[in-house]
CSV table of C-alpha atoms and ligand atoms in Angstrom, one decimal:
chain,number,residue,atom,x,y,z
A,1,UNK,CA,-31.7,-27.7,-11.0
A,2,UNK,CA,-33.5,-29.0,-8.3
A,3,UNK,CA,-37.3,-29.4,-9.3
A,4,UNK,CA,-39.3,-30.2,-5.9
A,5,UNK,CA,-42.9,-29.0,-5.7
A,6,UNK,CA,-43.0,-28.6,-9.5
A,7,UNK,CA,-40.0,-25.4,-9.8
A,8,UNK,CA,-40.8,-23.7,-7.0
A,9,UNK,CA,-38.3,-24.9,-5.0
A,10,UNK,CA,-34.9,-25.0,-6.2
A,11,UNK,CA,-31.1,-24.1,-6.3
A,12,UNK,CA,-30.0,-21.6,-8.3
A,13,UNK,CA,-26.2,-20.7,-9.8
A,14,UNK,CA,-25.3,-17.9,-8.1
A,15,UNK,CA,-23.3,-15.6,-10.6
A,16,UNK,CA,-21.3,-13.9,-7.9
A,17,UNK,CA,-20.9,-16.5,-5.6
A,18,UNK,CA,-16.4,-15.6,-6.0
A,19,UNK,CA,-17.6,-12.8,-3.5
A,20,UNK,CA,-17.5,-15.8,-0.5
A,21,UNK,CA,-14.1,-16.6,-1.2
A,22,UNK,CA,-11.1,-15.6,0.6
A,23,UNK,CA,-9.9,-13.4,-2.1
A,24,UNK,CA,-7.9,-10.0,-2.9
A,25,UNK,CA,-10.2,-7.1,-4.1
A,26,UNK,CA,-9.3,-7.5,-7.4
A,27,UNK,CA,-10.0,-11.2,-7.8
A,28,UNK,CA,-13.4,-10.3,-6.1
A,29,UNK,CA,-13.4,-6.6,-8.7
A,30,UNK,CA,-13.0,-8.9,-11.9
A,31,UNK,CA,-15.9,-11.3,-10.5
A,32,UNK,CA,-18.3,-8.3,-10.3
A,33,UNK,CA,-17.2,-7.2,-13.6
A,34,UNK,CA,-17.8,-10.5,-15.5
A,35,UNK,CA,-21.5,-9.8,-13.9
A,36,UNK,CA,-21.7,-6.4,-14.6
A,37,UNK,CA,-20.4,-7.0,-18.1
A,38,UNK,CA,-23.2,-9.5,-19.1
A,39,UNK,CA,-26.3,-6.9,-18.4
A,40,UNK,CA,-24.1,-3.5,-19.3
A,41,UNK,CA,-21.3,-4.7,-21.9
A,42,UNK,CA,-20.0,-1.2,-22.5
A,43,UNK,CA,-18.3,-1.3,-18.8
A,44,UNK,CA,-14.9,-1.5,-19.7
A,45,UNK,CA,-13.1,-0.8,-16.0
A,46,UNK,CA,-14.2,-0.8,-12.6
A,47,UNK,CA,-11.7,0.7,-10.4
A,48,UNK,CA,-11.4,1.8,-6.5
A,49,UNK,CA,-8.9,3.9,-5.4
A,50,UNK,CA,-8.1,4.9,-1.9
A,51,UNK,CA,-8.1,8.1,-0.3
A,52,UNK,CA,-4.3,8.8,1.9
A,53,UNK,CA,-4.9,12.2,4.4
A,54,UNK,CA,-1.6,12.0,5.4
A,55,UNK,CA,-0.3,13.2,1.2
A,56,UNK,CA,-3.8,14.4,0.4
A,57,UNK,CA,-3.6,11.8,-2.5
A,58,UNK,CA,-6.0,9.5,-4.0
A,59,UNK,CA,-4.3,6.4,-5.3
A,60,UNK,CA,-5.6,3.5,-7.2
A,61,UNK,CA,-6.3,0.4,-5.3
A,62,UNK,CA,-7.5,-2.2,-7.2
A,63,UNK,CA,-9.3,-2.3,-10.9
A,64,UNK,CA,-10.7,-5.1,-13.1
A,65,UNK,CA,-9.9,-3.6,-16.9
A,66,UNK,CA,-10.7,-4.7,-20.2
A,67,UNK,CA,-7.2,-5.3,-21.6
A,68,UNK,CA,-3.9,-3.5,-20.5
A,69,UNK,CA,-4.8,-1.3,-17.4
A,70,UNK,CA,-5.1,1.8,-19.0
A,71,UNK,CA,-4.8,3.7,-15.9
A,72,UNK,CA,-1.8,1.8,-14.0
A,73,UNK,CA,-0.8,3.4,-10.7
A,74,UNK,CA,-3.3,6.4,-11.2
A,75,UNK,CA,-2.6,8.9,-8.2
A,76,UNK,CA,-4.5,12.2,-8.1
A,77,UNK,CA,-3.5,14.8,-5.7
A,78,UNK,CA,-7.5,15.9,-4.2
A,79,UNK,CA,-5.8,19.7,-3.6
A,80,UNK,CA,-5.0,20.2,-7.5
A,81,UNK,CA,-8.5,18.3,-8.5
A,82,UNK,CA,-11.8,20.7,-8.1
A,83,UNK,CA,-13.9,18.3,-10.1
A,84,UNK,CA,-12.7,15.2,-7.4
A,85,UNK,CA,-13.0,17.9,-4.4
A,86,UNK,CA,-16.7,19.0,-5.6
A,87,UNK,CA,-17.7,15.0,-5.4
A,88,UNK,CA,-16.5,14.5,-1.6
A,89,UNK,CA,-17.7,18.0,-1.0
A,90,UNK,CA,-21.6,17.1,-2.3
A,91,UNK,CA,-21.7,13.1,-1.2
A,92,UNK,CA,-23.3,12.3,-4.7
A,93,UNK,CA,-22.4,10.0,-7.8
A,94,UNK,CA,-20.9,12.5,-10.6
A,95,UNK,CA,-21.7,10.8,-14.3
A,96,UNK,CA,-19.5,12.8,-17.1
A,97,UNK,CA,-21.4,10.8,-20.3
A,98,UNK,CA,-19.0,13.0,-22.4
A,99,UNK,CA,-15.1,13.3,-21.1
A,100,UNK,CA,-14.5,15.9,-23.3
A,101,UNK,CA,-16.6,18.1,-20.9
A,102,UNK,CA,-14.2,17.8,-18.2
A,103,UNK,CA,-13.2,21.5,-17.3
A,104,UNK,CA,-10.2,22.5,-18.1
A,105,UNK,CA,-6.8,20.5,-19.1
A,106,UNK,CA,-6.3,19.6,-15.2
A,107,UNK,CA,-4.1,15.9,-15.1
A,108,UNK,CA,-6.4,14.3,-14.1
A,109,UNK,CA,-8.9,14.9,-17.1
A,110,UNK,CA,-6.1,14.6,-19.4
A,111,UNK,CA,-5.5,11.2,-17.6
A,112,UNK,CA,-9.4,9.8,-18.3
A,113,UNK,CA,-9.4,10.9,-21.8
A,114,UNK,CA,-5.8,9.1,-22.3
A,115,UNK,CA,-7.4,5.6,-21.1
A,116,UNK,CA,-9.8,6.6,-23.7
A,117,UNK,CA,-12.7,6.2,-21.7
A,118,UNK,CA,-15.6,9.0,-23.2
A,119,UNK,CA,-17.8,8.3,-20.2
A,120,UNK,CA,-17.4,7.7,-16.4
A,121,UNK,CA,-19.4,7.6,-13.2
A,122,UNK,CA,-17.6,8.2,-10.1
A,123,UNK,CA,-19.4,7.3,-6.2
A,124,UNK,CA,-17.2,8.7,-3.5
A,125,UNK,CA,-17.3,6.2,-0.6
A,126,UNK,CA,-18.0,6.7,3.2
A,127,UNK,CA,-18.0,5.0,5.8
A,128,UNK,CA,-19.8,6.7,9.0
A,129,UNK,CA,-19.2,10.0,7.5
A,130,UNK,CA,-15.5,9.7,6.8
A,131,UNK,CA,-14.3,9.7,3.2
A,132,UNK,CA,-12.5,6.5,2.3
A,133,UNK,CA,-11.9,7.0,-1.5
A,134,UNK,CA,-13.4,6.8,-5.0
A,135,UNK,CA,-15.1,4.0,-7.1
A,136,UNK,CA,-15.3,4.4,-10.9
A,137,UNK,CA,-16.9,3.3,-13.2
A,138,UNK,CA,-15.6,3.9,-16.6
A,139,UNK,CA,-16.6,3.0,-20.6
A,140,UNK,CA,-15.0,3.7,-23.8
A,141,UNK,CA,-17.7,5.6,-25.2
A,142,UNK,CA,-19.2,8.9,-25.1
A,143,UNK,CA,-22.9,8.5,-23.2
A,144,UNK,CA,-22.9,5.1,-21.5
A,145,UNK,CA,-24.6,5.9,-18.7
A,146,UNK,CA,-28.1,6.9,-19.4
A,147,UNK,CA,-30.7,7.9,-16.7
A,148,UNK,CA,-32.5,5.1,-16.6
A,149,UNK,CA,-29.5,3.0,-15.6
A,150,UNK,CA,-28.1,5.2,-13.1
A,151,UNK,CA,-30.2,2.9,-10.6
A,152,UNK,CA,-28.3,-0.1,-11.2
A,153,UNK,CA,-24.5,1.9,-11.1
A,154,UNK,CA,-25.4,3.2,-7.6
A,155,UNK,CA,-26.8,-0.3,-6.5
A,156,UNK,CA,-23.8,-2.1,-7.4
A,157,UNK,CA,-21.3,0.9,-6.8
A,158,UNK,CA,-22.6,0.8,-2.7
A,159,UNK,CA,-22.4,-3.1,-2.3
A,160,UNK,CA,-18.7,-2.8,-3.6
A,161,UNK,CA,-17.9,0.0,-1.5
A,162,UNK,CA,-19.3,-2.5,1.6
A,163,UNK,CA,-16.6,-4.9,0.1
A,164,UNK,CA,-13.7,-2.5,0.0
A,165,UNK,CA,-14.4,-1.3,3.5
A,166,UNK,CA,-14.9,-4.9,4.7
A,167,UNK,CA,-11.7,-5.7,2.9
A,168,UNK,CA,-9.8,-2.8,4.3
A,169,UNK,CA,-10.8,-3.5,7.8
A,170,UNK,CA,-8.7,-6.2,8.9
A,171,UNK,CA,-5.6,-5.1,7.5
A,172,UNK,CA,-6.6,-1.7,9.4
A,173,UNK,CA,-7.1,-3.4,12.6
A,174,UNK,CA,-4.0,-5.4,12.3
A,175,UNK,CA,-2.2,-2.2,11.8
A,176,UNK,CA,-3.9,-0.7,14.4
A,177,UNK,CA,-2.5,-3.2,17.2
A,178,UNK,CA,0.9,-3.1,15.8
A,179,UNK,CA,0.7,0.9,15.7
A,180,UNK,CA,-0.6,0.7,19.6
A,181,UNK,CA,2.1,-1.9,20.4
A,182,UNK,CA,5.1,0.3,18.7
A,183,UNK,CA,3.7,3.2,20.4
A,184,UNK,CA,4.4,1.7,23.6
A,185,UNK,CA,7.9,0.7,22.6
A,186,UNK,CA,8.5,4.1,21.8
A,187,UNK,CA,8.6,4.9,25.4
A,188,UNK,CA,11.7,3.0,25.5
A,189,UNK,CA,13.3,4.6,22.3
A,190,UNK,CA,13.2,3.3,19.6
A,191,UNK,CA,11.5,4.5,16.5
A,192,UNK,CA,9.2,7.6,16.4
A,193,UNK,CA,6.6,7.6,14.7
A,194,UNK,CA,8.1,10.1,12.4
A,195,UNK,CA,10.6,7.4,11.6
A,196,UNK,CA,7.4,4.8,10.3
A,197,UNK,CA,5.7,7.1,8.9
A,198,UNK,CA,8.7,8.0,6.6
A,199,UNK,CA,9.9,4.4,5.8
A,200,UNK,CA,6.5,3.2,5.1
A,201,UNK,CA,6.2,6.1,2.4
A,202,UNK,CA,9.8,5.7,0.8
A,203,UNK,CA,9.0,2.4,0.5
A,204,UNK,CA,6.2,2.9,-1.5
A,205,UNK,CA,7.6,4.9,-3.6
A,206,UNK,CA,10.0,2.4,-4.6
A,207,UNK,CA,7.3,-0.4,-4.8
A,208,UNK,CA,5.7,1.9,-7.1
A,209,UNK,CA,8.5,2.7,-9.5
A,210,UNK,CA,9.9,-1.1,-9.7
A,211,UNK,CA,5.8,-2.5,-10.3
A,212,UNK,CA,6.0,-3.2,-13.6
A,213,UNK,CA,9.2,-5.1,-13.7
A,214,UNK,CA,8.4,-7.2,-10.8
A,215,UNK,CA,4.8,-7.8,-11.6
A,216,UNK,CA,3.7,-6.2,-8.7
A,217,UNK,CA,-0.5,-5.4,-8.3
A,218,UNK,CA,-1.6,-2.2,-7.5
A,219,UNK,CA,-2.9,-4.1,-3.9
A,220,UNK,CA,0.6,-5.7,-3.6
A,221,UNK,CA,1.7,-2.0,-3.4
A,222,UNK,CA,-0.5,-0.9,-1.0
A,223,UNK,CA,0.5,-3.9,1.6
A,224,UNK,CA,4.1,-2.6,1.4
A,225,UNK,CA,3.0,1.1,2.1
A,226,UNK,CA,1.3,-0.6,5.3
A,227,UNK,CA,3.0,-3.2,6.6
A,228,UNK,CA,6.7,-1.9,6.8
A,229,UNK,CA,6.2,0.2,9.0
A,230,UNK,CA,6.4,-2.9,11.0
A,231,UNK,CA,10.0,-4.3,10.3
A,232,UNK,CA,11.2,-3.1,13.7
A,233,UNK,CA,8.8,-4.7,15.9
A,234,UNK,CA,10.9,-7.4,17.3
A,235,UNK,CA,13.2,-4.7,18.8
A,236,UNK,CA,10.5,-4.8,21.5
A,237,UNK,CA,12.3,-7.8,22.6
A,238,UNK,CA,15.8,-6.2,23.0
A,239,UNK,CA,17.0,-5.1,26.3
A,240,UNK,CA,17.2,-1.7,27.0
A,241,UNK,CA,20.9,-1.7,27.5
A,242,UNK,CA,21.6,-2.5,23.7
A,243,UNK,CA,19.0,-1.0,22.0
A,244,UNK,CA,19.4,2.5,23.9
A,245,UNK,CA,23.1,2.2,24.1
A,246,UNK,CA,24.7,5.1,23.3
A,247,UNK,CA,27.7,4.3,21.5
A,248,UNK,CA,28.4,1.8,18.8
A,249,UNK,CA,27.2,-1.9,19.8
A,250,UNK,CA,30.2,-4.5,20.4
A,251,UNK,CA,29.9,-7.5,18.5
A,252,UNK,CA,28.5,-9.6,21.0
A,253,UNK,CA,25.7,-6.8,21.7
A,254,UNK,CA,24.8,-7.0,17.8
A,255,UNK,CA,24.3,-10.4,17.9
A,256,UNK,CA,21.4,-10.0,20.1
A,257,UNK,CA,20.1,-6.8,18.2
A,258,UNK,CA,20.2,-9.4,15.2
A,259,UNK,CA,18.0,-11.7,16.5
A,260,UNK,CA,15.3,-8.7,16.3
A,261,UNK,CA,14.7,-10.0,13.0
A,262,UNK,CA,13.7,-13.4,14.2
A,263,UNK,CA,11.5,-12.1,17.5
A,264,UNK,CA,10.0,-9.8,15.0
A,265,UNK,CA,9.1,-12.8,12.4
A,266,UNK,CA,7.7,-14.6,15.9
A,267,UNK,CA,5.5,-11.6,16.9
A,268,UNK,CA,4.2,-11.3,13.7
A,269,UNK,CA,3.3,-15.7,13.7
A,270,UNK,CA,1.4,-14.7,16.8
A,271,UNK,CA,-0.1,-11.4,15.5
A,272,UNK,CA,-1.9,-13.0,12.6
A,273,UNK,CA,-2.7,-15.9,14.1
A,274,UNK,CA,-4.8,-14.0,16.5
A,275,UNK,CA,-6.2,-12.2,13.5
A,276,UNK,CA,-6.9,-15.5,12.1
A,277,UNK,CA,-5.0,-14.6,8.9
A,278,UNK,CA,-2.5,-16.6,8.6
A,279,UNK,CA,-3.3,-17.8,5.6
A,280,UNK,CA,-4.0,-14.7,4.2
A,281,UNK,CA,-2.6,-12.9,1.4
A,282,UNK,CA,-1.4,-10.5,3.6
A,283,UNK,CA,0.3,-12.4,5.9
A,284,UNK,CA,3.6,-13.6,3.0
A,285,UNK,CA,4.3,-10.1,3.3
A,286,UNK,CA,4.0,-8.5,6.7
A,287,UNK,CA,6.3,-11.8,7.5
A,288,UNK,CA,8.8,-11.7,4.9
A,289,UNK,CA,9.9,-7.3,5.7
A,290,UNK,CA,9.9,-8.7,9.2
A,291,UNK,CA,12.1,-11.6,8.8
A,292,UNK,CA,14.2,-10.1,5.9
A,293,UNK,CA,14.8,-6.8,5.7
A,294,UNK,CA,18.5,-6.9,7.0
A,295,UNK,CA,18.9,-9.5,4.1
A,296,UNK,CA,22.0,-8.2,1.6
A,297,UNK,CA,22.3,-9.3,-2.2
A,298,UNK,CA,25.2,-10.8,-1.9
A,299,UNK,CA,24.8,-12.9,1.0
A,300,UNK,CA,26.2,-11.0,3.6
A,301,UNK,CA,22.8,-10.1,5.8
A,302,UNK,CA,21.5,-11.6,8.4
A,303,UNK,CA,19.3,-13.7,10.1
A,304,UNK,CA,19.8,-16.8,7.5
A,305,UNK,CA,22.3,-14.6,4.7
A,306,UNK,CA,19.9,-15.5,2.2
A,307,UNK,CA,21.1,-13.7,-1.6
A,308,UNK,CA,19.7,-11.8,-4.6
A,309,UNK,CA,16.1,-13.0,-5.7
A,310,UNK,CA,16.1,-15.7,-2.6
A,311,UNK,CA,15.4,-12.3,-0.6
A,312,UNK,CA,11.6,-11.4,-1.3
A,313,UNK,CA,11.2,-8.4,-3.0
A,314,UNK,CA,9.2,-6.7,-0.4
A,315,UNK,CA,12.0,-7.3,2.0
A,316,UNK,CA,14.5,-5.4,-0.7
A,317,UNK,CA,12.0,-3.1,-1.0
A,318,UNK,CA,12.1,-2.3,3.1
A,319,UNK,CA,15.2,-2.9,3.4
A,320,UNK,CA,16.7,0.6,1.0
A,321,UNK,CA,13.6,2.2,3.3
A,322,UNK,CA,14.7,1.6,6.2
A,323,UNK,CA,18.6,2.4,5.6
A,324,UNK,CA,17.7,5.3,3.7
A,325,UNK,CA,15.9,6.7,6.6
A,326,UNK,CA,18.0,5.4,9.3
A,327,UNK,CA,21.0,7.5,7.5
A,328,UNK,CA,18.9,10.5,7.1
A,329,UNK,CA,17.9,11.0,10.8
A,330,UNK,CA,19.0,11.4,13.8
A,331,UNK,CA,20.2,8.6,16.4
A,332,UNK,CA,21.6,8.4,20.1
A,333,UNK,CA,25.0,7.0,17.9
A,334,UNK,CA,24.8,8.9,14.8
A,335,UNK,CA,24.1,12.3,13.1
A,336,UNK,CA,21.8,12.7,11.1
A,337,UNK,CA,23.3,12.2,7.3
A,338,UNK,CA,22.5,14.5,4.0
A,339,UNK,CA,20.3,13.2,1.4
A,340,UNK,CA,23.3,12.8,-1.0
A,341,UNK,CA,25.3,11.2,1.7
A,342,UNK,CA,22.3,8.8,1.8
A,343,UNK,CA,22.0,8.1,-1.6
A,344,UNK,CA,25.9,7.8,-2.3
A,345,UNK,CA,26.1,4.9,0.2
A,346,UNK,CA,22.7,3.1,-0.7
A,347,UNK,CA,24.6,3.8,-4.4
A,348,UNK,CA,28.1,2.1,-3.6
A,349,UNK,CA,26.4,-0.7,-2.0
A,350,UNK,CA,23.9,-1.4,-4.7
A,351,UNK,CA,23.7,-5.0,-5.8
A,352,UNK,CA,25.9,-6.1,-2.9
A,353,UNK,CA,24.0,-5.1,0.3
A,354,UNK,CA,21.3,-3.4,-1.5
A,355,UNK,CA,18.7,-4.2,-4.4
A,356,UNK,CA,19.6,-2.0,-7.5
A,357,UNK,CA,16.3,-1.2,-8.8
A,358,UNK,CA,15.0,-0.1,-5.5
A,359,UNK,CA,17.7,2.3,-4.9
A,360,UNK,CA,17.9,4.0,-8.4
A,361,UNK,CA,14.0,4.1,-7.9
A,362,UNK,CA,14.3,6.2,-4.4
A,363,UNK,CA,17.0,8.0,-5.9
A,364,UNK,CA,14.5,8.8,-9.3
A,365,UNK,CA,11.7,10.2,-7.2
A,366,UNK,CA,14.0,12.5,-4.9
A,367,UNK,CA,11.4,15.5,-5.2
A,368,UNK,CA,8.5,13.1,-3.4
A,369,UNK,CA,11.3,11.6,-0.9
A,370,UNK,CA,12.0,15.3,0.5
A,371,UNK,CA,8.5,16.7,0.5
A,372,UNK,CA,7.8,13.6,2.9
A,373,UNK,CA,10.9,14.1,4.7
A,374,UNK,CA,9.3,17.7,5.4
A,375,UNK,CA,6.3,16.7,6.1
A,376,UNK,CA,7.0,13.6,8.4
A,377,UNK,CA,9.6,16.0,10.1
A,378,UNK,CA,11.7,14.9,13.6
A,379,UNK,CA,10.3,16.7,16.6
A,380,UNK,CA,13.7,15.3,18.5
A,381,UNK,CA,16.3,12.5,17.8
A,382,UNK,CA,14.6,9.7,15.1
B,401,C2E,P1,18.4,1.3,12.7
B,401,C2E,O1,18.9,2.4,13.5
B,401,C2E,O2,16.9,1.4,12.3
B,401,C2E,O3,19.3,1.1,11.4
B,401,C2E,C1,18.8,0.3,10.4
B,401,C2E,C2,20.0,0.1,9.5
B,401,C2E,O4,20.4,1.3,8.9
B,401,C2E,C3,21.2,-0.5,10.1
B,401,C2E,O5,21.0,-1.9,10.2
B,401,C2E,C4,22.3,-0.2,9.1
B,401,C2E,O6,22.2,-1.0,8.0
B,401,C2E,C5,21.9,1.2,8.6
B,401,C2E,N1,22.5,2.2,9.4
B,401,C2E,C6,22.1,2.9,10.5
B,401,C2E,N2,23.0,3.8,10.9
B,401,C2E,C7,24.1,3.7,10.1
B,401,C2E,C8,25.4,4.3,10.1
B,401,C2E,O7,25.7,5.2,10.9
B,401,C2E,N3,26.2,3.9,9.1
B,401,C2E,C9,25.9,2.9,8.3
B,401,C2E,N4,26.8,2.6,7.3
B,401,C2E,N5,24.7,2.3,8.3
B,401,C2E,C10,23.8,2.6,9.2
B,401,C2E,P2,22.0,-2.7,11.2
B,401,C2E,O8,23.4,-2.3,11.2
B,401,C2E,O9,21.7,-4.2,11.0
B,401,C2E,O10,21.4,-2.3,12.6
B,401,C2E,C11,20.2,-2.8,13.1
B,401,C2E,C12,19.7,-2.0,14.3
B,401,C2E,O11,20.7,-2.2,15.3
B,401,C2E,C13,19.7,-0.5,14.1
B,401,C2E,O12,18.5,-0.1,13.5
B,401,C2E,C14,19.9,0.0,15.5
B,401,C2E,O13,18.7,-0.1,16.2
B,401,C2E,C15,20.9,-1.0,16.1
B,401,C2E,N6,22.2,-0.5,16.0
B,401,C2E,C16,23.1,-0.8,15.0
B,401,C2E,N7,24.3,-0.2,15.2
B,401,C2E,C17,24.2,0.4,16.5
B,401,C2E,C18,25.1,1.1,17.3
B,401,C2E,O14,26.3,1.3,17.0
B,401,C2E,N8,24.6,1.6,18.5
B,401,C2E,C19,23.4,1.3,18.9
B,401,C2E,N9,22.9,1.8,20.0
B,401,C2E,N10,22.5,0.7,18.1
B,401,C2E,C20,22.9,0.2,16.9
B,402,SIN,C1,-9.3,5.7,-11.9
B,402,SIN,O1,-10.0,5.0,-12.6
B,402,SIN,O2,-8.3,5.2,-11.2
B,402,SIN,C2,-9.5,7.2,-11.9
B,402,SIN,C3,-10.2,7.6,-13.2
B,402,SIN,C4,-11.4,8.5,-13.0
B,402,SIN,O3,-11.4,9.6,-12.4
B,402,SIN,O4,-12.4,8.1,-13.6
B,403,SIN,C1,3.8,8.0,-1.3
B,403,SIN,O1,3.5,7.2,-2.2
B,403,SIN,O2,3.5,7.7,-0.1
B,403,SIN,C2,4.4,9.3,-1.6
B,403,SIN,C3,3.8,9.8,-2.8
B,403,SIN,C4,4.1,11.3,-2.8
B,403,SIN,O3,3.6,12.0,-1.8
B,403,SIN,O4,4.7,11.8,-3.7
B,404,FE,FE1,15.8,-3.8,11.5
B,405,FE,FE1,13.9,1.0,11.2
């Protein structure tokens, strides 16, 4: 310590001084835990989890746990949830300092008392009056959170909320510009929105499922639900006379529609540079569904015919998306093809074009894949 003008005058550790960094949510979650932990021990998880319109779900979207998450992957579905609903609807912190009091044997209060949390507090989060999501705060025993305390939970819950929304913005600007610069492309074909909306859905839902295995965060997730939407985007720089061709491509026509995988890895170079994130942990994985996504297992893909685990897994992952939905919809060349057609073919070309685990995990969550495909339904060809 520095001791000019007897202590009055000094430098001081600053115990949360991780928050400066350039790091994910989570890294900057478990820094604000370790604090919280020291005054309030009993705080065993601090979670946030992100409010979807588009599937009315809220989804978990990073946590700092004591231990094994004991919530991986929670998802709650706000229609089916009164006691979430009443929270949004009144704008206040709700503390249940007894989770046996939770009404009723809904799934999500079954879900809380499974972690074996006894007491939670839950602050819905805004941002100029638009619901964002939830942040919770959860211990293992029955009446943590007494009164006098309250002041401290709401304090702490508000500054992390700044950080989530702070976190979420560039990601949500970045998608922003792409979103603006597909829509323009759409008014040369290519891909409706429809289409993106879809792909970036399916593709969580296999990121999801294979999580575990491939040691993937709940964040890691969550960049895969928004950033493949954006494997396309070099097909901006494809002539009009191949990529709105009618009829099949000749082989000299799809050697230029290949290269959309290496325009789209360029735009993307430029993109984050003039987001400044290059560096960031986005950026691996926005570039890699760009780059890779017509990869195959066994070598066969293009741009570079990279194999098996050389392929990034978020680029498997986009890849059985994007096929899935190409096969399923509509194009100037093709019909549109059944869901069992679909899954045959991504089936018969598992672990040679296609990465095994992300097509048995599309094919295991069938019931989600056509309640998107109704509600992300074709207005005209897709
Ligand atoms: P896309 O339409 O988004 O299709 C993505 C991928 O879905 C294709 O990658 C291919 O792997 C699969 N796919 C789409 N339609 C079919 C199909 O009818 N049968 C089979 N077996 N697979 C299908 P691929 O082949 O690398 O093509 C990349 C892009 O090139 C396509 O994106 C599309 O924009 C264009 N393209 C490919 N073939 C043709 C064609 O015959 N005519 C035209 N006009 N464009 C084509
Ligand atoms: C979560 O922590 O992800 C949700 C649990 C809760 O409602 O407290
Ligand atoms: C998704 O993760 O985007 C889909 C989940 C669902 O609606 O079942
Ligand atoms: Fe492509
Ligand atoms: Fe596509």
């Amino acid at each position: 310590m520095d001791q000019r003008a007897g202590g009055r005058f000094f430098f001081h550790d600053d115990a949360l001084s991780r928050l400066n960094e350039d790091a994910p949510l989570s890294d900057k979650l478990s820094a604000v835990h370790g604090f919280v932990r020291r005054h309030m021990p009993f705080v065993a998880r601090i979670a946030v989890a992100l409010y979807d319109p588009a599937t009315d779900t809220v989804k978990t979207y990073a946590h700092s746990s004591d231990g094994e998450n004991p919530l991986p992957f929670y998802e709650a579905r706000l229609g089916t949830s009164n006691s979430l609903r009443e929270i949004i609807d009144r704008g206040q912190p709700r503390v249940v300092n007894d989770t046996d009091l939770y009404g009723g044997e809904t799934p999500h209060a079954s879900r809380i008392r499974a972690g074996g949390f006894g007491s939670s507090y839950t602050l819905p989060i805004f941002r100029n009056g638009e619901f964002i999501g939830f942040l919770f705060f959860n211990a293992a025993e029955k009446d943590a959170f007494d009164p006098a305390s309250l002041h401290f939970f709401d304090l702490l819950g508000h500054l992390l909320a700044l950080l989530v929304i702070d976190g979420l913005a560039t990601p949500k600007a970045l998608l922003a510009t792409v979103r603006t610069a597909t829509g323009l492309a759409q008014h040369r074909d290519f891909e409706t929105g429809a289409h993106l909306d879809r792909m970036a859905h399916y593709a969580r839902i296999i990121a999801r499922e294979i999580a575990p295995k491939y040691g993937l965060t709940d964040v890691d997730v969550e960049h895969i639900f928004l950033f493949a939407p954006l494997h396309d985007i070099g097909k901006i720089a494809i002539p009009d006379e191949i990529l709105l061709k009618k009829g099949k491509l000749d082989a000299g026509e799809f050697e230029v529609m290949k290269t959309h995988t290496l325009k789209g890895h360029e735009i993307v170079e430029q993109m984050l540079a003039n987001f400044s994130l290059d560096d960031s942990s986005h950026s691996s994985v926005l570039r890699n569904i760009a780059l890779y996504h017509h990869e195959a297992m066994d070598g066969m893909g293009y741009p570079y015919g990279r194999k098996g685990e050389e392929i990034p897994i978020e680029a498997r992952i986009a890849g059985v998306a994007d096929v899935f939905d190409a096969l399923t919809s509509k194009r100037p060349y093709k019909r549109a093809w059944s869901v069992d057609e679909a899954y045959q073919f991504l089936i018969e070309n598992a672990d040679t074009r296609f990465d095994r685990d992300c097509v048995a995990a599309l094919v295991k969550h069938r019931a989600d894949v056509e309640r998107i495909q109704s509600k992300f339904a074709e207005d005209d060809v897709g």
